[in-house]
Amino acid sequence: MEGHTACQGFSGLFREGAGGYAFAMNALEAGRGERPRFERLSQSAGARRGRLTTSHGEVATPAFMPVATAASVKSLTQKQVDELGAEILLSNTYHLMLRPGADRVAALGGLHRFMSWTKPVLTDSGGFQVASLSALRRVEDEGVTFRSHLDGSLHSLTPERAVEIQEKLGSDVAMVLDECLLYPSERGEVRAAAARSLDWAARSKKVRSRPDQALFGIVQGGSFTDLRRENARALVDLGFDGYGVGGLAVGEPKEMMREMTAVSTAELPEDRARYLMGVGTPVDILESVALGIDMFDCVLPTRNARNGTLFTGLGKIAIKNARYASDESPLDPGCRCYTCSTFSRAYLRHLFVAREMTAATLNTIHNLHFYLDLMRRVRLSIEEDRFSAFLAASRERLDDSAA
Ligand SMILES: [Zn+2]
């Protein structure tokens, strides 16, 4: 499957023992910071250059969030992720609830302290994982009930519980629980899910209690322009610190994804961050920046790295290919990452073919550098008001396929 589905690990499930809040400790750890706030600094065509300020530091936007599903960017240390210039990570509520559990993370001082990552973290709500576990789920107005794929145990997740869990984790940005449908879905179904998600968003807002955590609403409405517009307007009326654009990159054509993104952002306030969830390829990201999106996450760079697919300035490379066996040139001659400035394609191919663990590390360093460097150049092009030209040049150069 493509897009969002391809962009998320979804072996997630939900489980958490009863237990008290380690909330005070969390608040202490976070320095009793203020609620994250977003500022738009400049604009070039539809692209926005902004800044998200949190108690764990600032995030220059448009930003890419490397995915640290289980409080770890697979194959990298936090120091390596930091040195790559990542300013915010995304962690997955489902996975952390299952293992090691929100109460345990809270008791250990919250997610930042637990994983020794001092910069901002965004947590998803588990909504997408619910959709991907649809064979096991039952969605009702109250919330969603489903069975663990690990041990078959029954779990429930309500909008209130999703907020409570994310407050225990102590992320800088929390997402409301939403009902995310895959594409295609019938209009009636999409309408009902959007209405339910809106109700859940209102309930989420009502129970939030952390003063140092932003809560983002999520625009739903599938691929129906009027439903999406209506949903976005109602969500904005409720008022959130930022807005996710959800229910996209779930298998729909690219043109539809772009159209629905545009319909969504057109309704969102200029002074709030917009996060396109689970997107995407380098071209997807650039096209979405043009539509006014500020934040992105996707497993593509990290997962592709582990599969030996490497992004370069001239398209993708499958490093296992025999043609690289004696190739002494760097992976991407235009790249200044540790991998490219130190090792040959021949060595990287050898590590991959020999299944050395270092292959995943070196490949991930390169792919994340590629994404993060692309975002740096996007931001610069907006600052210098030449984003349209940057987009046009990049479209031709970059390969738009996912793998
Ligand atoms: Zn590189």
Short mmCIF file of C-alpha atoms and ligand atoms in Angstrom, two decimals:
data_model
loop_
_atom_site.label_atom_id
_atom_site.label_comp_id
_atom_site.label_asym_id
_atom_site.label_seq_id
_atom_site.Cartn_x
_atom_site.Cartn_y
_atom_site.Cartn_z
CA MET A 1 0.00 0.00 0.00
CA GLU A 2 1.01 3.53 -0.66
CA GLY A 3 1.28 6.77 1.18
CA HIS A 4 0.17 7.07 4.75
CA THR A 5 -0.18 3.35 5.09
CA ALA A 6 3.27 2.89 3.71
CA CYS A 7 4.47 5.66 5.94
CA GLN A 8 3.51 4.25 9.29
CA GLY A 9 4.56 1.23 11.18
CA PHE A 10 1.29 -0.18 12.42
CA SER A 11 2.01 -3.20 14.47
CA GLY A 12 0.77 -0.92 17.21
CA LEU A 13 -1.78 -1.64 19.81
CA PHE A 14 -2.82 -0.27 23.04
CA ARG A 15 -2.28 -1.45 26.52
CA GLU A 16 -1.77 0.21 29.76
CA GLY A 17 -2.15 -0.79 33.34
CA ALA A 18 -4.08 1.27 35.83
CA GLY A 19 -1.87 3.63 37.72
CA GLY A 20 -1.45 7.08 39.07
CA TYR A 21 -0.10 10.07 37.27
CA ALA A 22 3.54 10.89 37.50
CA PHE A 23 2.34 14.18 36.28
CA ALA A 24 4.02 16.49 38.74
CA MET A 25 7.37 14.92 38.00
CA ASN A 26 6.73 15.32 34.30
CA ALA A 27 5.86 18.95 34.62
CA LEU A 28 9.00 19.47 36.65
CA GLU A 29 11.08 17.72 34.05
CA ALA A 30 9.65 19.89 31.31
CA GLY A 31 10.56 22.94 33.31
CA ARG A 32 6.92 23.97 33.60
CA GLY A 33 7.25 25.47 30.20
CA GLU A 34 4.65 27.41 28.40
CA ARG A 35 2.36 26.01 25.78
CA PRO A 36 4.12 25.66 22.41
CA ARG A 37 3.32 28.49 20.03
CA PHE A 38 3.71 28.94 16.30
CA GLU A 39 4.77 32.06 14.43
CA ARG A 40 4.74 32.59 10.69
CA LEU A 41 7.92 34.45 9.81
CA SER A 42 7.71 34.84 6.06
CA GLN A 43 6.01 33.48 2.98
CA SER A 44 6.96 32.71 -0.61
CA ALA A 45 4.09 31.85 -2.95
CA GLY A 46 1.96 29.56 -0.78
CA ALA A 47 4.92 28.28 1.24
CA ARG A 48 5.29 29.40 4.86
CA ARG A 49 8.51 29.83 6.82
CA GLY A 50 7.71 29.60 10.51
CA ARG A 51 8.85 28.69 13.99
CA LEU A 52 7.33 26.41 16.60
CA THR A 53 8.56 27.35 20.06
CA THR A 54 8.28 24.73 22.81
CA SER A 55 9.72 24.32 26.29
CA HIS A 56 12.19 21.86 24.73
CA GLY A 57 13.38 24.24 22.05
CA GLU A 58 12.46 25.74 18.73
CA VAL A 59 11.56 24.01 15.50
CA ALA A 60 12.18 25.83 12.22
CA THR A 61 9.37 25.10 9.78
CA PRO A 62 8.68 23.67 7.26
CA ALA A 63 10.03 20.75 9.28
CA PHE A 64 10.43 17.04 8.79
CA MET A 65 9.99 14.89 11.90
CA PRO A 66 12.00 11.65 11.84
CA VAL A 67 9.88 8.80 13.15
CA ALA A 68 10.95 7.40 16.52
CA THR A 69 8.11 4.89 16.83
CA ALA A 70 9.18 3.22 20.04
CA ALA A 71 11.16 6.17 21.42
CA SER A 72 14.00 5.40 19.03
CA VAL A 73 14.88 6.30 15.46
CA LYS A 74 15.68 2.80 14.31
CA SER A 75 19.43 2.08 14.06
CA LEU A 76 20.54 5.55 15.26
CA THR A 77 21.52 6.94 18.62
CA GLN A 78 19.93 10.17 19.82
CA LYS A 79 23.33 11.83 19.42
CA GLN A 80 23.42 10.87 15.76
CA VAL A 81 19.87 12.11 15.21
CA ASP A 82 20.77 15.36 16.95
CA GLU A 83 23.91 15.80 14.85
CA LEU A 84 21.84 15.34 11.70
CA GLY A 85 19.99 18.48 12.72
CA ALA A 86 16.58 17.01 13.53
CA GLU A 87 14.69 19.46 15.73
CA ILE A 88 11.62 17.36 16.54
CA LEU A 89 10.81 13.64 16.57
CA LEU A 90 7.53 11.81 16.21
CA SER A 91 6.77 8.99 18.62
CA ASN A 92 3.93 6.54 18.42
CA THR A 93 1.44 6.45 21.27
CA TYR A 94 0.32 2.90 20.49
CA HIS A 95 3.75 1.39 20.59
CA LEU A 96 4.77 3.19 23.75
CA MET A 97 1.56 2.21 25.50
CA LEU A 98 2.19 -1.39 24.70
CA ARG A 99 5.82 -1.22 25.66
CA PRO A 100 6.96 0.07 28.11
CA GLY A 101 3.60 1.67 29.05
CA ALA A 102 2.68 5.32 29.65
CA ASP A 103 2.74 5.02 33.44
CA ARG A 104 6.24 3.62 33.35
CA VAL A 105 7.45 6.36 31.02
CA ALA A 106 5.82 8.96 33.28
CA ALA A 107 7.41 7.41 36.39
CA LEU A 108 10.78 7.57 34.64
CA GLY A 109 10.39 11.29 34.11
CA GLY A 110 8.55 11.46 30.80
CA LEU A 111 9.50 10.65 27.26
CA HIS A 112 12.29 13.21 26.87
CA ARG A 113 14.14 12.06 29.95
CA PHE A 114 13.42 8.38 29.33
CA MET A 115 14.97 8.48 25.86
CA SER A 116 17.51 11.23 26.61
CA TRP A 117 16.24 13.48 23.87
CA THR A 118 16.14 17.10 24.94
CA LYS A 119 14.44 18.54 21.86
CA PRO A 120 10.71 18.58 21.04
CA VAL A 121 8.63 15.45 20.50
CA LEU A 122 5.23 15.08 18.85
CA THR A 123 3.10 12.05 19.67
CA ASP A 124 0.33 10.75 17.46
CA SER A 125 -2.93 9.66 19.07
CA GLY A 126 -3.16 6.15 17.72
CA GLY A 127 -6.03 7.04 15.37
CA PHE A 128 -4.22 5.86 12.30
CA GLN A 129 -3.16 2.64 13.98
CA VAL A 130 -6.79 2.02 14.83
CA ALA A 131 -7.60 2.26 11.13
CA SER A 132 -4.79 -0.06 10.18
CA LEU A 133 -5.98 -2.59 12.75
CA SER A 134 -9.51 -2.46 11.41
CA ALA A 135 -9.88 -6.22 11.37
CA LEU A 136 -9.65 -6.15 15.12
CA ARG A 137 -11.49 -2.99 15.99
CA ARG A 138 -14.93 -1.80 16.97
CA VAL A 139 -15.46 1.93 16.69
CA GLU A 140 -18.30 3.48 18.64
CA ASP A 141 -19.12 7.03 19.62
CA GLU A 142 -17.49 6.47 22.99
CA GLY A 143 -14.21 5.32 21.51
CA VAL A 144 -12.57 2.34 19.93
CA THR A 145 -12.16 -1.17 21.26
CA PHE A 146 -9.74 -3.62 19.78
CA ARG A 147 -7.65 -6.67 20.44
CA SER A 148 -3.92 -6.74 20.86
CA HIS A 149 -2.30 -8.52 17.97
CA LEU A 150 0.40 -9.72 20.36
CA ASP A 151 -1.62 -11.47 23.02
CA GLY A 152 -5.24 -11.02 21.95
CA SER A 153 -6.09 -8.93 25.00
CA LEU A 154 -8.87 -6.38 24.72
CA HIS A 155 -8.10 -2.66 24.89
CA SER A 156 -10.07 0.49 24.59
CA LEU A 157 -9.08 3.95 23.57
CA THR A 158 -11.28 6.99 24.01
CA PRO A 159 -10.48 10.59 23.09
CA GLU A 160 -10.03 11.36 26.80
CA ARG A 161 -7.71 8.41 27.30
CA ALA A 162 -5.59 9.38 24.29
CA VAL A 163 -5.04 12.83 25.82
CA GLU A 164 -4.31 11.35 29.24
CA ILE A 165 -1.71 8.99 27.81
CA GLN A 166 0.01 11.69 25.79
CA GLU A 167 0.08 13.94 28.85
CA LYS A 168 1.78 11.14 30.77
CA LEU A 169 4.33 10.74 27.97
CA GLY A 170 4.88 14.48 28.15
CA SER A 171 5.22 15.18 24.43
CA ASP A 172 5.38 18.80 23.32
CA VAL A 173 2.62 18.30 20.77
CA ALA A 174 -0.26 15.86 21.26
CA MET A 175 -2.78 14.87 18.61
CA VAL A 176 -6.50 14.30 19.17
CA LEU A 177 -7.87 10.81 18.60
CA ASP A 178 -9.55 10.63 15.21
CA GLU A 179 -11.25 8.00 13.12
CA CYS A 180 -9.15 7.62 10.03
CA LEU A 181 -10.63 5.71 7.09
CA LEU A 182 -8.66 4.22 4.24
CA TYR A 183 -9.29 5.08 0.59
CA PRO A 184 -11.71 4.51 -1.00
CA SER A 185 -14.54 4.88 1.51
CA GLU A 186 -18.19 5.65 0.89
CA ARG A 187 -19.43 9.18 1.36
CA GLY A 188 -21.81 8.23 4.17
CA GLU A 189 -19.05 6.44 6.00
CA VAL A 190 -16.67 9.36 5.59
CA ARG A 191 -19.29 11.82 6.76
CA ALA A 192 -20.00 9.77 9.89
CA ALA A 193 -16.30 9.35 10.68
CA ALA A 194 -15.65 13.07 10.22
CA ALA A 195 -18.55 13.94 12.55
CA ARG A 196 -17.35 11.45 15.12
CA SER A 197 -13.78 12.77 14.88
CA LEU A 198 -15.07 16.29 15.42
CA ASP A 199 -16.93 15.20 18.54
CA TRP A 200 -13.82 13.41 19.76
CA ALA A 201 -11.77 16.56 19.12
CA ALA A 202 -14.16 18.59 21.28
CA ARG A 203 -13.97 15.99 24.06
CA SER A 204 -10.16 15.94 23.82
CA LYS A 205 -9.95 19.66 24.23
CA LYS A 206 -12.20 19.56 27.26
CA VAL A 207 -10.00 17.16 29.25
CA ARG A 208 -6.53 18.43 28.41
CA SER A 209 -4.64 19.67 31.46
CA ARG A 210 -0.94 20.10 30.69
CA PRO A 211 0.02 23.75 30.35
CA ASP A 212 3.17 22.93 28.40
CA GLN A 213 1.69 20.70 25.70
CA ALA A 214 0.08 21.78 22.44
CA LEU A 215 -2.99 19.90 21.28
CA PHE A 216 -3.60 19.65 17.53
CA GLY A 217 -6.98 18.92 15.99
CA ILE A 218 -7.10 16.77 12.85
CA VAL A 219 -9.04 17.66 9.70
CA GLN A 220 -10.90 14.68 8.26
CA GLY A 221 -13.41 14.37 5.43
CA GLY A 222 -11.65 11.89 3.16
CA SER A 223 -11.66 12.81 -0.50
CA PHE A 224 -14.89 14.82 -0.40
CA THR A 225 -14.28 18.53 -0.81
CA ASP A 226 -17.44 19.71 0.95
CA LEU A 227 -17.07 17.30 3.88
CA ARG A 228 -13.45 18.24 4.38
CA ARG A 229 -14.18 21.96 4.19
CA GLU A 230 -17.08 21.64 6.62
CA ASN A 231 -14.97 19.54 9.00
CA ALA A 232 -12.06 21.99 8.91
CA ARG A 233 -14.33 24.95 9.63
CA ALA A 234 -15.98 23.25 12.59
CA LEU A 235 -12.60 22.19 13.95
CA VAL A 236 -11.27 25.73 13.68
CA ASP A 237 -14.36 26.96 15.51
CA LEU A 238 -13.43 24.65 18.37
CA GLY A 239 -9.95 26.22 18.34
CA PHE A 240 -6.73 24.21 18.58
CA ASP A 241 -3.05 25.07 18.98
CA GLY A 242 -2.37 23.60 15.56
CA TYR A 243 -4.00 21.40 12.97
CA GLY A 244 -3.20 18.04 11.46
CA VAL A 245 -4.47 17.25 8.01
CA GLY A 246 -5.42 13.60 8.31
CA GLY A 247 -7.01 10.85 6.29
CA LEU A 248 -4.71 11.48 3.33
CA ALA A 249 -1.95 9.39 1.80
CA VAL A 250 -4.11 6.37 2.55
CA GLY A 251 -4.15 5.05 -1.01
CA GLU A 252 -5.79 7.88 -2.95
CA PRO A 253 -4.22 9.28 -6.16
CA LYS A 254 -1.59 11.97 -5.65
CA GLU A 255 -3.65 14.67 -7.37
CA MET A 256 -6.49 13.98 -4.96
CA MET A 257 -4.14 14.15 -1.99
CA ARG A 258 -2.90 17.55 -3.14
CA GLU A 259 -6.42 18.83 -3.81
CA MET A 260 -7.66 17.71 -0.38
CA THR A 261 -4.60 19.23 1.27
CA ALA A 262 -5.36 22.53 -0.44
CA VAL A 263 -9.03 22.38 0.56
CA SER A 264 -7.98 21.75 4.16
CA THR A 265 -5.30 24.43 4.48
CA ALA A 266 -7.58 27.03 2.87
CA GLU A 267 -9.80 26.80 5.97
CA LEU A 268 -7.04 26.84 8.58
CA PRO A 269 -5.90 29.96 10.43
CA GLU A 270 -2.64 31.51 9.25
CA ASP A 271 -1.21 31.72 12.76
CA ARG A 272 -1.39 28.01 13.58
CA ALA A 273 0.95 25.19 12.51
CA ARG A 274 -0.34 22.73 9.92
CA TYR A 275 0.87 19.16 9.94
CA LEU A 276 0.28 16.81 7.00
CA MET A 277 0.30 13.43 8.67
CA GLY A 278 2.32 10.55 7.23
CA VAL A 279 3.62 12.38 4.13
CA GLY A 280 5.70 11.52 2.26
CA THR A 281 8.14 11.35 -0.66
CA PRO A 282 10.47 14.33 -1.18
CA VAL A 283 8.22 15.61 -4.00
CA ASP A 284 5.07 15.10 -1.87
CA ILE A 285 6.66 17.22 0.83
CA LEU A 286 7.66 20.03 -1.53
CA GLU A 287 4.23 20.10 -3.21
CA SER A 288 2.58 20.22 0.21
CA VAL A 289 4.83 23.02 1.42
CA ALA A 290 3.53 24.94 -1.59
CA LEU A 291 0.02 24.37 -0.24
CA GLY A 292 0.90 25.87 3.14
CA ILE A 293 1.91 22.82 5.19
CA ASP A 294 4.49 23.34 7.97
CA MET A 295 5.19 19.90 9.42
CA PHE A 296 5.69 16.38 8.07
CA ASP A 297 6.49 12.88 9.26
CA CYS A 298 7.13 9.72 7.31
CA VAL A 299 8.94 6.42 7.76
CA LEU A 300 10.18 6.48 4.16
CA PRO A 301 13.74 7.75 4.76
CA THR A 302 14.38 5.47 7.72
CA ARG A 303 12.59 2.38 6.45
CA ASN A 304 14.00 2.69 2.95
CA ALA A 305 17.47 3.02 4.47
CA ARG A 306 17.09 -0.31 6.21
CA ASN A 307 15.88 -1.83 2.94
CA GLY A 308 18.92 -0.48 1.11
CA THR A 309 17.05 2.16 -0.91
CA LEU A 310 18.90 5.46 -0.73
CA PHE A 311 17.75 8.90 -1.78
CA THR A 312 20.25 10.94 -3.75
CA GLY A 313 20.19 14.24 -5.54
CA LEU A 314 19.78 12.34 -8.80
CA GLY A 315 17.15 9.82 -7.79
CA LYS A 316 17.16 6.64 -5.73
CA ILE A 317 19.81 3.97 -5.53
CA ALA A 318 19.33 0.30 -4.58
CA ILE A 319 22.67 -0.24 -2.89
CA LYS A 320 22.54 -4.05 -3.21
CA ASN A 321 22.84 -3.75 -6.98
CA ALA A 322 25.90 -5.65 -8.26
CA ARG A 323 26.98 -2.61 -10.27
CA TYR A 324 28.16 -0.99 -7.02
CA ALA A 325 30.37 -3.92 -5.96
CA SER A 326 33.58 -2.20 -7.04
CA ASP A 327 32.34 1.38 -7.12
CA GLU A 328 34.70 3.55 -5.14
CA SER A 329 32.65 6.73 -5.51
CA PRO A 330 30.60 8.14 -2.66
CA LEU A 331 26.94 7.19 -2.41
CA ASP A 332 25.83 10.71 -3.32
CA PRO A 333 28.68 12.93 -4.53
CA GLY A 334 26.61 16.00 -3.66
CA CYS A 335 25.99 14.91 -0.05
CA ARG A 336 28.07 15.98 2.91
CA CYS A 337 26.78 13.48 5.45
CA TYR A 338 29.14 11.21 7.42
CA THR A 339 28.27 8.21 5.24
CA CYS A 340 28.95 9.95 1.93
CA SER A 341 32.06 11.76 3.10
CA THR A 342 33.62 8.60 4.55
CA PHE A 343 32.60 5.46 2.68
CA SER A 344 32.39 4.15 -0.88
CA ARG A 345 29.36 2.63 -2.56
CA ALA A 346 31.34 -0.61 -2.70
CA TYR A 347 31.71 -0.66 1.10
CA LEU A 348 28.05 0.26 1.70
CA ARG A 349 26.97 -2.49 -0.69
CA HIS A 350 29.22 -4.97 1.09
CA LEU A 351 27.76 -4.07 4.50
CA PHE A 352 24.21 -4.41 3.15
CA VAL A 353 24.81 -7.72 1.39
CA ALA A 354 26.66 -9.08 4.43
CA ARG A 355 23.74 -7.96 6.61
CA GLU A 356 26.00 -5.99 8.89
CA MET A 357 24.06 -3.86 11.38
CA THR A 358 26.18 -0.87 10.49
CA ALA A 359 24.55 -0.87 7.04
CA ALA A 360 21.26 0.27 8.59
CA THR A 361 23.01 2.96 10.60
CA LEU A 362 25.05 4.41 7.73
CA ASN A 363 22.11 4.24 5.30
CA THR A 364 19.77 5.89 7.80
CA ILE A 365 22.28 8.66 8.48
CA HIS A 366 22.36 9.40 4.77
CA ASN A 367 18.61 9.22 4.08
CA LEU A 368 17.72 11.36 7.10
CA HIS A 369 20.41 13.85 6.13
CA PHE A 370 18.85 13.93 2.65
CA TYR A 371 15.39 14.75 4.05
CA LEU A 372 16.60 17.21 6.67
CA ASP A 373 18.88 18.96 4.20
CA LEU A 374 16.00 19.21 1.73
CA MET A 375 13.97 20.96 4.44
CA ARG A 376 16.86 23.34 5.16
CA ARG A 377 16.96 24.27 1.48
CA VAL A 378 13.18 24.63 1.39
CA ARG A 379 13.32 27.05 4.32
CA LEU A 380 16.11 29.06 2.72
CA SER A 381 14.22 29.29 -0.57
CA ILE A 382 11.18 30.67 1.27
CA GLU A 383 13.31 33.16 3.20
CA GLU A 384 14.80 34.33 -0.09
CA ASP A 385 11.38 34.31 -1.75
CA ARG A 386 12.31 31.89 -4.50
CA PHE A 387 10.33 28.84 -3.41
CA SER A 388 8.43 28.46 -6.70
CA ALA A 389 11.67 28.21 -8.67
CA PHE A 390 13.08 25.78 -6.10
CA LEU A 391 9.96 23.63 -6.39
CA ALA A 392 10.05 23.60 -10.20
CA ALA A 393 13.73 22.63 -10.27
CA SER A 394 13.25 19.94 -7.61
CA ARG A 395 10.24 18.37 -9.33
CA GLU A 396 12.36 17.54 -12.33
CA ARG A 397 15.27 16.26 -10.33
CA LEU A 398 13.60 14.15 -7.67
CA ASP A 399 12.11 10.73 -8.14
CA ASP A 400 8.55 10.67 -6.81
CA SER A 401 8.10 6.99 -6.12
CA ALA A 402 7.92 5.71 -2.59
CA ALA A 403 10.42 2.87 -2.64
ZN ZN B 1 24.99 11.24 2.35
#
